[in-house]
PDB file of C-alpha atoms and ligand atoms in Angstrom:
ATOM      1  CA  MET A  24      -4.073  -0.180 -17.724  1.00 72.00           C
ATOM      2  CA  SER A  25      -4.468  -3.950 -16.979  1.00 85.00           C
ATOM      3  CA  ASN A  26      -2.244  -3.561 -14.171  1.00 95.00           C
ATOM      4  CA  ILE A  27      -4.733  -1.199 -11.902  1.00 97.00           C
ATOM      5  CA  HIS A  28      -7.485  -2.905 -10.214  1.00 98.00           C
ATOM      6  CA  ALA A  29      -9.579  -0.166  -9.367  1.00 98.00           C
ATOM      7  CA  SER A  30     -11.751  -2.089  -6.223  1.00 97.00           C
ATOM      8  CA  ASN A  31     -15.746  -2.054  -6.647  1.00 94.00           C
ATOM      9  CA  HIS A  32     -16.036  -3.553  -3.492  1.00 97.00           C
ATOM     10  CA  PRO A  33     -18.856  -1.821  -1.588  1.00 98.00           C
ATOM     11  CA  LEU A  34     -17.274  -2.001   1.945  1.00 98.00           C
ATOM     12  CA  ILE A  35     -14.313   0.026   0.365  1.00 98.00           C
ATOM     13  CA  ALA A  36     -15.694   2.725  -1.174  1.00 98.00           C
ATOM     14  CA  HIS A  37     -18.538   3.254   1.869  1.00 98.00           C
ATOM     15  CA  LYS A  38     -15.326   3.758   4.073  1.00 98.00           C
ATOM     16  CA  ILE A  39     -13.599   5.798   1.777  1.00 98.00           C
ATOM     17  CA  SER A  40     -16.627   7.781   1.378  1.00 98.00           C
ATOM     18  CA  ILE A  41     -16.332   8.453   5.619  1.00 98.00           C
ATOM     19  CA  LEU A  42     -12.439   8.655   5.164  1.00 98.00           C
ATOM     20  CA  ARG A  43     -12.743  11.739   2.730  1.00 98.00           C
ATOM     21  CA  ASN A  44     -14.986  14.142   5.608  1.00 98.00           C
ATOM     22  CA  LYS A  45     -13.194  16.766   6.929  1.00 97.00           C
ATOM     23  CA  ASN A  46     -14.563  16.496  10.380  1.00 97.00           C
ATOM     24  CA  ILE A  47     -13.892  13.210  11.281  1.00 97.00           C
ATOM     25  CA  LYS A  48     -11.178  12.545  14.330  1.00 97.00           C
ATOM     26  CA  PRO A  49      -8.024  11.192  13.632  1.00 97.00           C
ATOM     27  CA  LYS A  50      -9.130   8.211  15.572  1.00 98.00           C
ATOM     28  CA  GLN A  51     -11.627   7.415  13.087  1.00 98.00           C
ATOM     29  CA  VAL A  52      -9.115   8.167  10.586  1.00 98.00           C
ATOM     30  CA  ARG A  53      -6.565   5.760  11.576  1.00 98.00           C
ATOM     31  CA  GLU A  54      -9.646   3.206  12.406  1.00 98.00           C
ATOM     32  CA  LEU A  55     -11.042   3.268   8.854  1.00 98.00           C
ATOM     33  CA  MET A  56      -7.638   3.109   6.739  1.00 98.00           C
ATOM     34  CA  HIS A  57      -6.505  -0.214   9.168  1.00 98.00           C
ATOM     35  CA  GLU A  58     -10.295  -1.290   7.708  1.00 98.00           C
ATOM     36  CA  ILE A  59      -9.454   0.022   4.004  1.00 98.00           C
ATOM     37  CA  GLY A  60      -5.946  -1.277   3.902  1.00 98.00           C
ATOM     38  CA  GLN A  61      -7.269  -4.940   4.898  1.00 98.00           C
ATOM     39  CA  LEU A  62      -9.733  -5.024   2.393  1.00 98.00           C
ATOM     40  CA  LEU A  63      -7.242  -3.679  -0.262  1.00 98.00           C
ATOM     41  CA  ALA A  64      -4.671  -6.323   1.032  1.00 98.00           C
ATOM     42  CA  TYR A  65      -7.680  -9.512   0.358  1.00 98.00           C
ATOM     43  CA  GLU A  66      -7.909  -8.462  -3.251  1.00 98.00           C
ATOM     44  CA  ALA A  67      -4.029  -7.902  -3.487  1.00 98.00           C
ATOM     45  CA  THR A  68      -2.868 -11.553  -1.909  1.00 98.00           C
ATOM     46  CA  ALA A  69      -6.298 -13.164  -3.768  1.00 97.00           C
ATOM     47  CA  ASP A  70      -3.241 -14.789  -6.175  1.00 96.00           C
ATOM     48  CA  LEU A  71      -0.040 -15.524  -3.984  1.00 97.00           C
ATOM     49  CA  PRO A  72       1.490 -18.465  -4.919  1.00 97.00           C
ATOM     50  CA  VAL A  73       0.666 -21.788  -2.676  1.00 98.00           C
ATOM     51  CA  LYS A  74       2.911 -24.665  -1.943  1.00 98.00           C
ATOM     52  CA  SER A  75       1.704 -28.339  -1.020  1.00 98.00           C
ATOM     53  CA  ALA A  76       3.303 -29.623   2.793  1.00 97.00           C
ATOM     54  CA  GLU A  77       3.454 -32.574   4.889  1.00 98.00           C
ATOM     55  CA  PRO A  78      -0.327 -33.642   5.132  1.00 98.00           C
ATOM     56  CA  GLN A  79      -1.532 -33.110   8.695  1.00 98.00           C
ATOM     57  CA  GLN A  80      -4.447 -34.588  10.655  1.00 98.00           C
ATOM     58  CA  SER A  81      -7.684 -33.381  11.432  1.00 98.00           C
ATOM     59  CA  PRO A  82     -10.276 -34.775  13.876  1.00 98.00           C
ATOM     60  CA  LEU A  83     -11.403 -36.915  11.042  1.00 98.00           C
ATOM     61  CA  SER A  84      -9.047 -38.055   8.650  1.00 98.00           C
ATOM     62  CA  THR A  85      -5.455 -36.669   7.039  1.00 98.00           C
ATOM     63  CA  TYR A  86      -5.753 -33.507   5.095  1.00 98.00           C
ATOM     64  CA  PRO A  87      -3.650 -31.740   2.628  1.00 98.00           C
ATOM     65  CA  VAL A  88      -1.470 -28.916   3.329  1.00 98.00           C
ATOM     66  CA  VAL A  89      -1.406 -25.518   1.801  1.00 98.00           C
ATOM     67  CA  GLN A  90       0.818 -22.527   2.668  1.00 97.00           C
ATOM     68  CA  LEU A  91       2.150 -19.923   0.848  1.00 97.00           C
ATOM     69  CA  ALA A  92       4.741 -20.182  -1.113  1.00 97.00           C
ATOM     70  CA  HIS A  93       6.548 -16.606  -0.663  1.00 95.00           C
ATOM     71  CA  ARG A  94       8.287 -14.653   2.024  1.00 96.00           C
ATOM     72  CA  ILE A  95       6.252 -11.421   1.851  1.00 97.00           C
ATOM     73  CA  GLY A  96       7.852  -8.241   2.888  1.00 97.00           C
ATOM     74  CA  LEU A  97       5.411  -4.936   3.559  1.00 98.00           C
ATOM     75  CA  VAL A  98       7.064  -2.023   2.146  1.00 98.00           C
ATOM     76  CA  PRO A  99       5.250   0.789   3.978  1.00 98.00           C
ATOM     77  CA  ILE A 100       6.100   4.331   2.648  1.00 97.00           C
ATOM     78  CA  LEU A 101       6.734   6.630   5.839  1.00 95.00           C
ATOM     79  CA  ARG A 102       4.168   8.417   7.121  1.00 92.00           C
ATOM     80  CA  SER A 103       1.274   7.645   6.055  1.00 96.00           C
ATOM     81  CA  GLY A 104       2.045   3.707   5.085  1.00 97.00           C
ATOM     82  CA  LEU A 105       2.693   2.992   8.511  1.00 97.00           C
ATOM     83  CA  SER A 106      -1.694   3.021   9.044  1.00 98.00           C
ATOM     84  CA  PHE A 107      -1.541  -0.185   7.126  1.00 98.00           C
ATOM     85  CA  VAL A 108       0.845  -2.264   8.339  1.00 98.00           C
ATOM     86  CA  ASN A 109      -0.974  -3.735  11.082  1.00 98.00           C
ATOM     87  CA  ALA A 110      -4.192  -4.087   9.199  1.00 98.00           C
ATOM     88  CA  VAL A 111      -1.851  -6.343   6.554  1.00 98.00           C
ATOM     89  CA  GLN A 112       0.498  -8.228   9.210  1.00 98.00           C
ATOM     90  CA  GLU A 113      -2.804  -9.211  10.941  1.00 98.00           C
ATOM     91  CA  LEU A 114      -3.644 -11.148   7.591  1.00 98.00           C
ATOM     92  CA  LEU A 115       0.334 -12.124   7.046  1.00 98.00           C
ATOM     93  CA  PRO A 116       1.965 -12.353  10.314  1.00 97.00           C
ATOM     94  CA  THR A 117       4.935 -13.392   9.195  1.00 96.00           C
ATOM     95  CA  ALA A 118       5.473 -10.783   6.711  1.00 98.00           C
ATOM     96  CA  ARG A 119       8.474  -8.822   7.074  1.00 97.00           C
ATOM     97  CA  VAL A 120       8.286  -5.148   7.625  1.00 97.00           C
ATOM     98  CA  LEU A 121      10.926  -2.987   5.283  1.00 97.00           C
ATOM     99  CA  HIS A 122      10.429   0.734   5.637  1.00 97.00           C
ATOM    100  CA  LEU A 123      11.190   3.047   3.524  1.00 97.00           C
ATOM    101  CA  GLY A 124      10.925   7.002   3.938  1.00 96.00           C
ATOM    102  CA  ILE A 125      10.424   9.437   0.848  1.00 95.00           C
ATOM    103  CA  PHE A 126       9.027  12.585   1.365  1.00 89.00           C
ATOM    104  CA  ARG A 127       7.943  15.087  -1.236  1.00 83.00           C
ATOM    105  CA  GLU A 128       9.966  17.951  -2.005  1.00 85.00           C
ATOM    106  CA  LYS A 129       7.638  21.244  -1.260  1.00 81.00           C
ATOM    107  CA  LEU A 130       8.215  23.292  -4.435  1.00 83.00           C
ATOM    108  CA  SER A 131       9.550  20.908  -7.138  1.00 86.00           C
ATOM    109  CA  LEU A 132       7.139  17.799  -5.389  1.00 82.00           C
ATOM    110  CA  GLN A 133      10.048  15.588  -6.371  1.00 88.00           C
ATOM    111  CA  PRO A 134      10.641  12.566  -4.230  1.00 90.00           C
ATOM    112  CA  VAL A 135      13.846  12.299  -1.584  1.00 93.00           C
ATOM    113  CA  GLU A 136      14.588   9.175   0.297  1.00 95.00           C
ATOM    114  CA  TYR A 137      15.289   9.544   3.761  1.00 95.00           C
ATOM    115  CA  TYR A 138      14.931   6.885   5.245  1.00 96.00           C
ATOM    116  CA  ASN A 139      15.806   3.122   4.062  1.00 95.00           C
ATOM    117  CA  LYS A 140      15.565   0.064   6.355  1.00 90.00           C
ATOM    118  CA  LEU A 141      16.334  -2.411   3.222  1.00 94.00           C
ATOM    119  CA  PRO A 142      18.795  -5.348   4.574  1.00 95.00           C
ATOM    120  CA  SER A 143      21.595  -5.678   2.046  1.00 93.00           C
ATOM    121  CA  GLU A 144      20.735  -8.460   0.495  1.00 92.00           C
ATOM    122  CA  PRO A 145      16.833  -9.124  -0.149  1.00 94.00           C
ATOM    123  CA  ASN A 146      15.297 -11.274   2.883  1.00 94.00           C
ATOM    124  CA  VAL A 147      11.731 -11.539   0.736  1.00 96.00           C
ATOM    125  CA  ASP A 148      10.556 -13.225  -2.451  1.00 96.00           C
ATOM    126  CA  GLN A 149       7.591 -10.559  -2.953  1.00 96.00           C
ATOM    127  CA  VAL A 150       6.542  -7.451  -1.523  1.00 97.00           C
ATOM    128  CA  ILE A 151       3.648  -5.207  -1.130  1.00 98.00           C
ATOM    129  CA  VAL A 152       4.319  -1.462  -0.806  1.00 98.00           C
ATOM    130  CA  LEU A 153       1.698   0.408   1.538  1.00 98.00           C
ATOM    131  CA  GLU A 154       1.193   3.959   0.062  1.00 98.00           C
ATOM    132  CA  PRO A 155      -2.061   5.156   1.020  1.00 98.00           C
ATOM    133  CA  MET A 156      -1.982   7.921  -1.657  1.00 98.00           C
ATOM    134  CA  ILE A 157      -0.466   8.007  -5.125  1.00 98.00           C
ATOM    135  CA  ALA A 158      -1.281  11.657  -6.558  1.00 96.00           C
ATOM    136  CA  THR A 159       1.946  12.602  -8.896  1.00 95.00           C
ATOM    137  CA  GLY A 160       3.011   8.802  -8.916  1.00 96.00           C
ATOM    138  CA  GLY A 161       6.447  10.010  -8.006  1.00 95.00           C
ATOM    139  CA  THR A 162       7.023   8.657  -4.225  1.00 96.00           C
ATOM    140  CA  ALA A 163       5.617   5.163  -5.722  1.00 97.00           C
ATOM    141  CA  THR A 164       7.993   5.692  -8.847  1.00 97.00           C
ATOM    142  CA  ALA A 165      10.836   6.118  -7.032  1.00 96.00           C
ATOM    143  CA  ALA A 166       9.986   3.317  -4.600  1.00 97.00           C
ATOM    144  CA  VAL A 167       9.291   1.067  -7.127  1.00 97.00           C
ATOM    145  CA  SER A 168      12.944   1.931  -8.355  1.00 96.00           C
ATOM    146  CA  ILE A 169      14.421   1.303  -5.395  1.00 96.00           C
ATOM    147  CA  LEU A 170      13.175  -2.422  -4.553  1.00 97.00           C
ATOM    148  CA  LYS A 171      13.873  -3.352  -8.210  1.00 97.00           C
ATOM    149  CA  ASP A 172      17.571  -2.335  -7.458  1.00 95.00           C
ATOM    150  CA  TRP A 173      17.289  -4.230  -4.355  1.00 95.00           C
ATOM    151  CA  GLY A 174      16.502  -7.154  -6.357  1.00 94.00           C
ATOM    152  CA  ILE A 175      12.892  -8.022  -6.226  1.00 94.00           C
ATOM    153  CA  THR A 176      12.348  -9.350  -9.492  1.00 92.00           C
ATOM    154  CA  SER A 177       8.334 -11.064  -8.455  1.00 91.00           C
ATOM    155  CA  THR A 178       5.627  -8.541  -9.378  1.00 91.00           C
ATOM    156  CA  ILE A 179       5.701  -5.847  -7.161  1.00 97.00           C
ATOM    157  CA  LYS A 180       1.866  -4.706  -5.866  1.00 98.00           C
ATOM    158  CA  PHE A 181       0.583  -1.919  -4.079  1.00 98.00           C
ATOM    159  CA  ILE A 182      -2.358  -1.132  -1.865  1.00 98.00           C
ATOM    160  CA  THR A 183      -3.544   2.570  -1.799  1.00 98.00           C
ATOM    161  CA  ALA A 184      -6.685   4.235  -0.764  1.00 98.00           C
ATOM    162  CA  VAL A 185      -6.615   6.901  -3.237  1.00 98.00           C
ATOM    163  CA  ALA A 186      -5.250   7.789  -6.077  1.00 98.00           C
ATOM    164  CA  SER A 187      -5.117  10.076  -9.273  1.00 98.00           C
ATOM    165  CA  ARG A 188      -5.568   9.160 -12.521  1.00 97.00           C
ATOM    166  CA  GLN A 189      -2.134  11.144 -13.327  1.00 97.00           C
ATOM    167  CA  GLY A 190      -0.005   9.277 -10.720  1.00 97.00           C
ATOM    168  CA  LEU A 191      -1.151   6.113 -11.646  1.00 98.00           C
ATOM    169  CA  ASP A 192      -0.567   7.270 -15.394  1.00 97.00           C
ATOM    170  CA  ASN A 193       2.958   8.098 -14.225  1.00 97.00           C
ATOM    171  CA  LEU A 194       3.794   5.213 -12.337  1.00 97.00           C
ATOM    172  CA  HIS A 195       2.737   2.364 -15.384  1.00 97.00           C
ATOM    173  CA  LYS A 196       4.737   4.682 -17.371  1.00 96.00           C
ATOM    174  CA  LYS A 197       7.489   3.985 -15.152  1.00 97.00           C
ATOM    175  CA  HIS A 198       6.680   0.411 -14.284  1.00 97.00           C
ATOM    176  CA  PRO A 199       4.065  -1.093 -16.029  1.00 96.00           C
ATOM    177  CA  ASP A 200       4.653  -4.738 -14.460  1.00 97.00           C
ATOM    178  CA  VAL A 201       3.870  -3.135 -11.362  1.00 98.00           C
ATOM    179  CA  GLU A 202       0.021  -4.036  -9.813  1.00 98.00           C
ATOM    180  CA  VAL A 203      -1.946  -1.421  -7.871  1.00 98.00           C
ATOM    181  CA  PHE A 204      -4.902  -2.468  -6.145  1.00 98.00           C
ATOM    182  CA  VAL A 205      -6.771   0.647  -5.655  1.00 98.00           C
ATOM    183  CA  GLY A 206      -9.832   1.930  -2.973  1.00 98.00           C
ATOM    184  CA  VAL A 207     -10.786   4.931  -5.545  1.00 98.00           C
ATOM    185  CA  ILE A 208      -9.565   6.536  -8.608  1.00 98.00           C
ATOM    186  CA  ASP A 209      -9.767  10.632  -8.584  1.00 98.00           C
ATOM    187  CA  GLU A 210      -9.279  12.835 -11.498  1.00 97.00           C
ATOM    188  CA  ILE A 211      -8.152  15.897 -10.458  1.00 97.00           C
ATOM    189  CA  LEU A 212      -4.388  16.681  -9.308  1.00 97.00           C
ATOM    190  CA  ASP A 213      -4.176  20.527  -8.330  1.00 96.00           C
ATOM    191  CA  SER A 214      -1.051  22.483  -8.716  1.00 93.00           C
ATOM    192  CA  ASN A 215       0.066  21.938  -4.944  1.00 92.00           C
ATOM    193  CA  GLY A 216       0.230  17.760  -5.919  1.00 93.00           C
ATOM    194  CA  TYR A 217      -2.959  17.342  -3.856  1.00 96.00           C
ATOM    195  CA  ILE A 218      -5.652  14.539  -4.842  1.00 98.00           C
ATOM    196  CA  VAL A 219      -9.043  16.596  -5.348  1.00 98.00           C
ATOM    197  CA  PRO A 220     -11.389  15.680  -3.420  1.00 98.00           C
ATOM    198  CA  GLY A 221      -8.775  13.301  -2.363  1.00 98.00           C
ATOM    199  CA  LEU A 222      -8.578  13.060   1.397  1.00 97.00           C
ATOM    200  CA  GLY A 223      -6.277  15.975   2.357  1.00 97.00           C
ATOM    201  CA  ASP A 224      -2.668  15.508   3.187  1.00 96.00           C
ATOM    202  CA  ALA A 225      -3.057  11.836   4.636  1.00 96.00           C
ATOM    203  CA  GLY A 226      -0.010  11.701   6.969  1.00 95.00           C
ATOM    204  CA  ASP A 227      -1.188  14.628   8.759  1.00 96.00           C
ATOM    205  CA  ARG A 228      -4.904  13.398   9.865  1.00 97.00           C
ATOM    206  CA  LEU A 229      -3.439   9.982  10.602  1.00 97.00           C
ATOM    207  CA  HIS A 230      -1.011  11.857  13.085  1.00 95.00           C
ATOM    208  CA  ASP A 231      -2.906  14.644  13.755  1.00 94.00           C
ATOM    209  CA  THR A 232      -0.141  16.807  12.722  1.00 94.00           C
ATOM    210  CA  PRO A 233      -0.568  20.604  11.639  1.00 88.00           C
ATOM    211  CA  SER A 234      -0.060  20.712   7.741  1.00 81.00           C
ATOM    212  CA  ALA A 235       3.315  22.273   7.667  1.00 70.00           C
TER     213      ALA A 235
HETATM  214  N1  LIG B 304      -0.429  13.122  -0.206  1.00 80.17           N
HETATM  215  C1  LIG B 304      -1.218  12.978   0.474  1.00 80.17           C
HETATM  216  O1  LIG B 304      -1.392  12.735   1.886  1.00 80.17           O
HETATM  217  N2  LIG B 304      -2.596  13.935  -0.041  1.00 80.17           N
HETATM  218  C2  LIG B 304      -2.522  14.279  -1.329  1.00 80.17           C
HETATM  219  O2  LIG B 304      -3.953  14.475  -1.801  1.00 80.17           O
HETATM  220  C3  LIG B 304      -1.406  13.744  -2.088  1.00 80.17           C
HETATM  221  C4  LIG B 304      -0.507  13.238  -1.623  1.00 80.17           C
END
Protein backbone atom coordinates (compact mmCIF):
# COMPACT_ATOMS: atom_id res chain seq x y z
CA MET A 1 0.00 0.00 0.00
CA SER A 2 2.21 2.79 -1.29
CA ASN A 3 -0.14 5.49 -0.02
CA ILE A 4 0.24 4.43 3.60
CA HIS A 5 3.21 6.25 5.11
CA ALA A 6 4.13 4.68 8.45
CA SER A 7 6.43 7.11 10.22
CA ASN A 8 9.87 5.95 11.24
CA HIS A 9 10.56 9.15 13.15
CA PRO A 10 12.03 8.35 16.57
CA LEU A 11 10.23 11.27 18.25
CA ILE A 12 6.87 9.97 17.07
CA ALA A 13 7.63 6.41 18.25
CA HIS A 14 8.84 7.71 21.62
CA LYS A 15 5.79 9.94 22.15
CA ILE A 16 3.30 7.23 21.13
CA SER A 17 4.90 4.86 23.62
CA ILE A 18 4.16 7.34 26.40
CA LEU A 19 0.68 8.07 25.03
CA ARG A 20 -0.26 4.38 25.20
CA ASN A 21 0.37 4.31 28.95
CA LYS A 22 -2.98 4.14 30.75
CA ASN A 23 -1.59 5.99 33.80
CA ILE A 24 -0.90 9.35 32.19
CA LYS A 25 -3.27 12.25 32.88
CA PRO A 26 -5.60 13.87 30.27
CA LYS A 27 -3.38 16.99 30.20
CA GLN A 28 -0.43 14.86 29.12
CA VAL A 29 -2.59 12.97 26.62
CA ARG A 30 -3.55 16.30 25.02
CA GLU A 31 0.05 17.56 25.01
CA LEU A 32 1.36 14.38 23.41
CA MET A 33 -1.40 14.35 20.79
CA HIS A 34 -0.54 17.95 19.97
CA GLU A 35 3.14 17.14 19.52
CA ILE A 36 2.46 13.95 17.52
CA GLY A 37 -0.03 15.81 15.33
CA GLN A 38 2.54 18.47 14.55
CA LEU A 39 5.23 15.95 13.65
CA LEU A 40 2.82 13.99 11.43
CA ALA A 41 1.68 17.21 9.77
CA TYR A 42 5.30 18.06 8.98
CA GLU A 43 5.58 14.71 7.18
CA ALA A 44 2.20 15.05 5.44
CA THR A 45 2.95 18.52 4.07
CA ALA A 46 6.37 17.71 2.61
CA ASP A 47 5.08 17.69 -0.97
CA LEU A 48 2.58 20.57 -0.85
CA PRO A 49 2.75 22.52 -4.12
CA VAL A 50 4.34 25.96 -4.04
CA LYS A 51 4.26 28.97 -6.34
CA SER A 52 6.50 31.98 -6.90
CA ALA A 53 5.35 35.44 -5.83
CA GLU A 54 6.65 38.99 -6.24
CA PRO A 55 10.35 39.12 -5.17
CA GLN A 56 10.94 40.96 -1.90
CA GLN A 57 13.85 42.74 -0.27
CA SER A 58 15.94 41.20 2.50
CA PRO A 59 18.38 43.48 4.39
CA LEU A 60 21.00 42.50 1.77
CA SER A 61 19.28 41.91 -1.58
CA THR A 62 16.09 40.97 -3.34
CA TYR A 63 15.08 37.35 -2.91
CA PRO A 64 12.65 35.01 -4.67
CA VAL A 65 9.42 34.49 -2.73
CA VAL A 66 7.89 31.04 -2.40
CA GLN A 67 4.31 30.56 -1.21
CA LEU A 68 2.02 27.60 -0.70
CA ALA A 69 -0.08 27.25 -3.83
CA HIS A 70 -3.11 25.53 -2.34
CA ARG A 71 -5.80 26.70 0.06
CA ILE A 72 -5.69 24.00 2.73
CA GLY A 73 -8.63 22.70 4.73
CA LEU A 74 -8.19 20.82 7.98
CA VAL A 75 -10.98 18.33 8.63
CA PRO A 76 -11.03 17.20 12.26
CA ILE A 77 -13.25 14.21 12.88
CA LEU A 78 -15.05 14.94 16.15
CA ARG A 79 -14.20 14.43 18.92
CA SER A 80 -10.62 13.21 18.97
CA GLY A 81 -9.60 15.03 15.76
CA LEU A 82 -9.91 18.30 17.70
CA SER A 83 -6.67 17.40 19.48
CA PHE A 84 -4.73 17.93 16.23
CA VAL A 85 -6.35 21.23 15.16
CA ASN A 86 -4.19 23.76 17.04
CA ALA A 87 -1.08 21.70 16.37
CA VAL A 88 -1.56 21.79 12.61
CA GLN A 89 -2.87 25.37 12.53
CA GLU A 90 0.37 26.49 14.16
CA LEU A 91 2.10 25.25 10.98
CA LEU A 92 -0.65 26.30 8.56
CA PRO A 93 -2.14 29.45 10.13
CA THR A 94 -4.37 30.25 7.16
CA ALA A 95 -5.86 26.77 6.90
CA ARG A 96 -9.64 26.60 7.15
CA VAL A 97 -11.14 24.21 9.69
CA LEU A 98 -14.04 22.12 8.42
CA HIS A 99 -15.53 20.04 11.22
CA LEU A 100 -17.08 16.65 10.58
CA GLY A 101 -18.87 14.70 13.28
CA ILE A 102 -19.02 10.98 12.65
CA PHE A 103 -19.58 8.41 15.37
CA ARG A 104 -19.42 4.64 15.28
CA GLU A 105 -22.70 2.97 16.07
CA LYS A 106 -21.94 0.77 19.11
CA LEU A 107 -23.17 -2.61 17.89
CA SER A 108 -22.80 -2.46 14.13
CA LEU A 109 -19.62 -0.28 14.30
CA GLN A 110 -21.05 1.51 11.25
CA PRO A 111 -20.26 5.24 10.82
CA VAL A 112 -23.07 7.73 11.44
CA GLU A 113 -22.64 11.37 10.34
CA TYR A 114 -24.10 13.79 12.92
CA TYR A 115 -22.35 17.09 12.17
CA ASN A 116 -21.06 18.60 8.94
CA LYS A 117 -19.63 22.13 8.69
CA LEU A 118 -18.60 21.96 5.03
CA PRO A 119 -19.89 25.04 3.16
CA SER A 120 -22.11 24.41 0.15
CA GLU A 121 -19.21 24.92 -2.31
CA PRO A 122 -15.60 23.79 -1.69
CA ASN A 123 -13.53 26.77 -0.49
CA VAL A 124 -10.25 24.86 -0.24
CA ASP A 125 -8.09 23.07 -2.82
CA GLN A 126 -6.72 20.33 -0.62
CA VAL A 127 -7.69 18.77 2.69
CA ILE A 128 -5.89 17.06 5.52
CA VAL A 129 -8.17 14.91 7.64
CA LEU A 130 -7.29 14.93 11.35
CA GLU A 131 -8.18 11.49 12.70
CA PRO A 132 -5.95 10.30 15.57
CA MET A 133 -7.10 6.66 15.28
CA ILE A 134 -8.17 4.51 12.33
CA ALA A 135 -9.67 1.32 13.77
CA THR A 136 -12.09 -0.44 11.39
CA GLY A 137 -11.58 2.24 8.74
CA GLY A 138 -15.35 2.81 8.55
CA THR A 139 -15.27 6.42 9.78
CA ALA A 140 -12.26 7.28 7.62
CA THR A 141 -13.91 5.76 4.53
CA ALA A 142 -17.14 7.68 5.21
CA ALA A 143 -15.20 10.94 5.68
CA VAL A 144 -13.43 10.51 2.34
CA SER A 145 -16.73 9.79 0.57
CA ILE A 146 -18.23 12.96 2.08
CA LEU A 147 -15.24 15.05 0.98
CA LYS A 148 -15.21 13.62 -2.55
CA ASP A 149 -18.98 14.16 -2.89
CA TRP A 150 -18.40 17.73 -1.71
CA GLY A 151 -16.00 18.25 -4.64
CA ILE A 152 -12.45 17.66 -3.40
CA THR A 153 -10.51 16.32 -6.37
CA SER A 154 -6.92 16.66 -5.09
CA THR A 155 -5.31 13.94 -3.01
CA ILE A 156 -6.94 13.63 0.42
CA LYS A 157 -4.43 13.13 3.22
CA PHE A 158 -4.93 11.80 6.75
CA ILE A 159 -2.78 12.27 9.79
CA THR A 160 -3.32 9.48 12.30
CA ALA A 161 -1.40 8.57 15.44
CA VAL A 162 -2.36 4.87 15.64
CA ALA A 163 -4.11 2.72 13.03
CA SER A 164 -4.95 -0.96 12.77
CA ARG A 165 -3.63 -2.83 9.76
CA GLN A 166 -7.18 -3.98 8.97
CA GLY A 167 -8.56 -0.44 9.11
CA LEU A 168 -5.91 0.82 6.72
CA ASP A 169 -6.61 -2.12 4.35
CA ASN A 170 -10.34 -1.34 4.42
CA LEU A 171 -9.77 2.36 3.71
CA HIS A 172 -7.27 1.57 0.95
CA LYS A 173 -9.68 -0.87 -0.75
CA LYS A 174 -12.41 1.78 -0.98
CA HIS A 175 -10.19 4.80 -1.60
CA PRO A 176 -6.74 3.72 -2.87
CA ASP A 177 -5.88 7.32 -3.79
CA VAL A 178 -5.98 8.54 -0.16
CA GLU A 179 -2.65 9.07 1.60
CA VAL A 180 -2.35 8.23 5.28
CA PHE A 181 0.52 9.51 7.43
CA VAL A 182 0.41 7.25 10.46
CA GLY A 183 2.55 7.18 13.60
CA VAL A 184 2.29 3.46 14.26
CA ILE A 185 0.35 0.50 12.85
CA ASP A 186 -1.02 -2.08 15.32
CA GLU A 187 -1.93 -5.58 14.16
CA ILE A 188 -4.92 -6.35 16.40
CA LEU A 189 -8.47 -5.03 16.18
CA ASP A 190 -10.71 -6.56 18.85
CA SER A 191 -14.37 -7.57 18.47
CA ASN A 192 -15.51 -4.17 19.88
CA GLY A 193 -13.54 -2.33 17.22
CA TYR A 194 -10.71 -1.27 19.55
CA ILE A 195 -7.10 -1.25 18.44
CA VAL A 196 -4.78 -3.41 20.59
CA PRO A 197 -2.52 -2.35 22.23
CA GLY A 198 -3.78 0.99 20.84
CA LEU A 199 -4.52 3.92 23.10
CA GLY A 200 -7.94 3.03 24.45
CA ASP A 201 -10.76 5.45 23.67
CA ALA A 202 -8.90 8.52 22.41
CA GLY A 203 -11.87 10.90 22.87
CA ASP A 204 -12.42 9.82 26.48
CA ARG A 205 -8.74 10.05 27.34
CA LEU A 206 -8.41 13.51 25.76
CA HIS A 207 -11.55 14.98 27.28
CA ASP A 208 -11.52 13.05 30.58
CA THR A 209 -14.97 11.58 30.04
CA PRO A 210 -16.04 8.19 31.41
CA SER A 211 -16.29 5.43 28.81
CA ALA A 212 -19.91 5.01 27.73
N1 LIG B 1 -11.39 4.76 18.55
C1 LIG B 1 -10.64 4.90 19.65
O1 LIG B 1 -10.65 5.96 20.28
N2 LIG B 1 -9.88 3.86 20.06
C2 LIG B 1 -9.82 2.70 19.39
O2 LIG B 1 -9.08 1.78 19.79
C3 LIG B 1 -10.61 2.57 18.25
C4 LIG B 1 -11.39 3.62 17.83
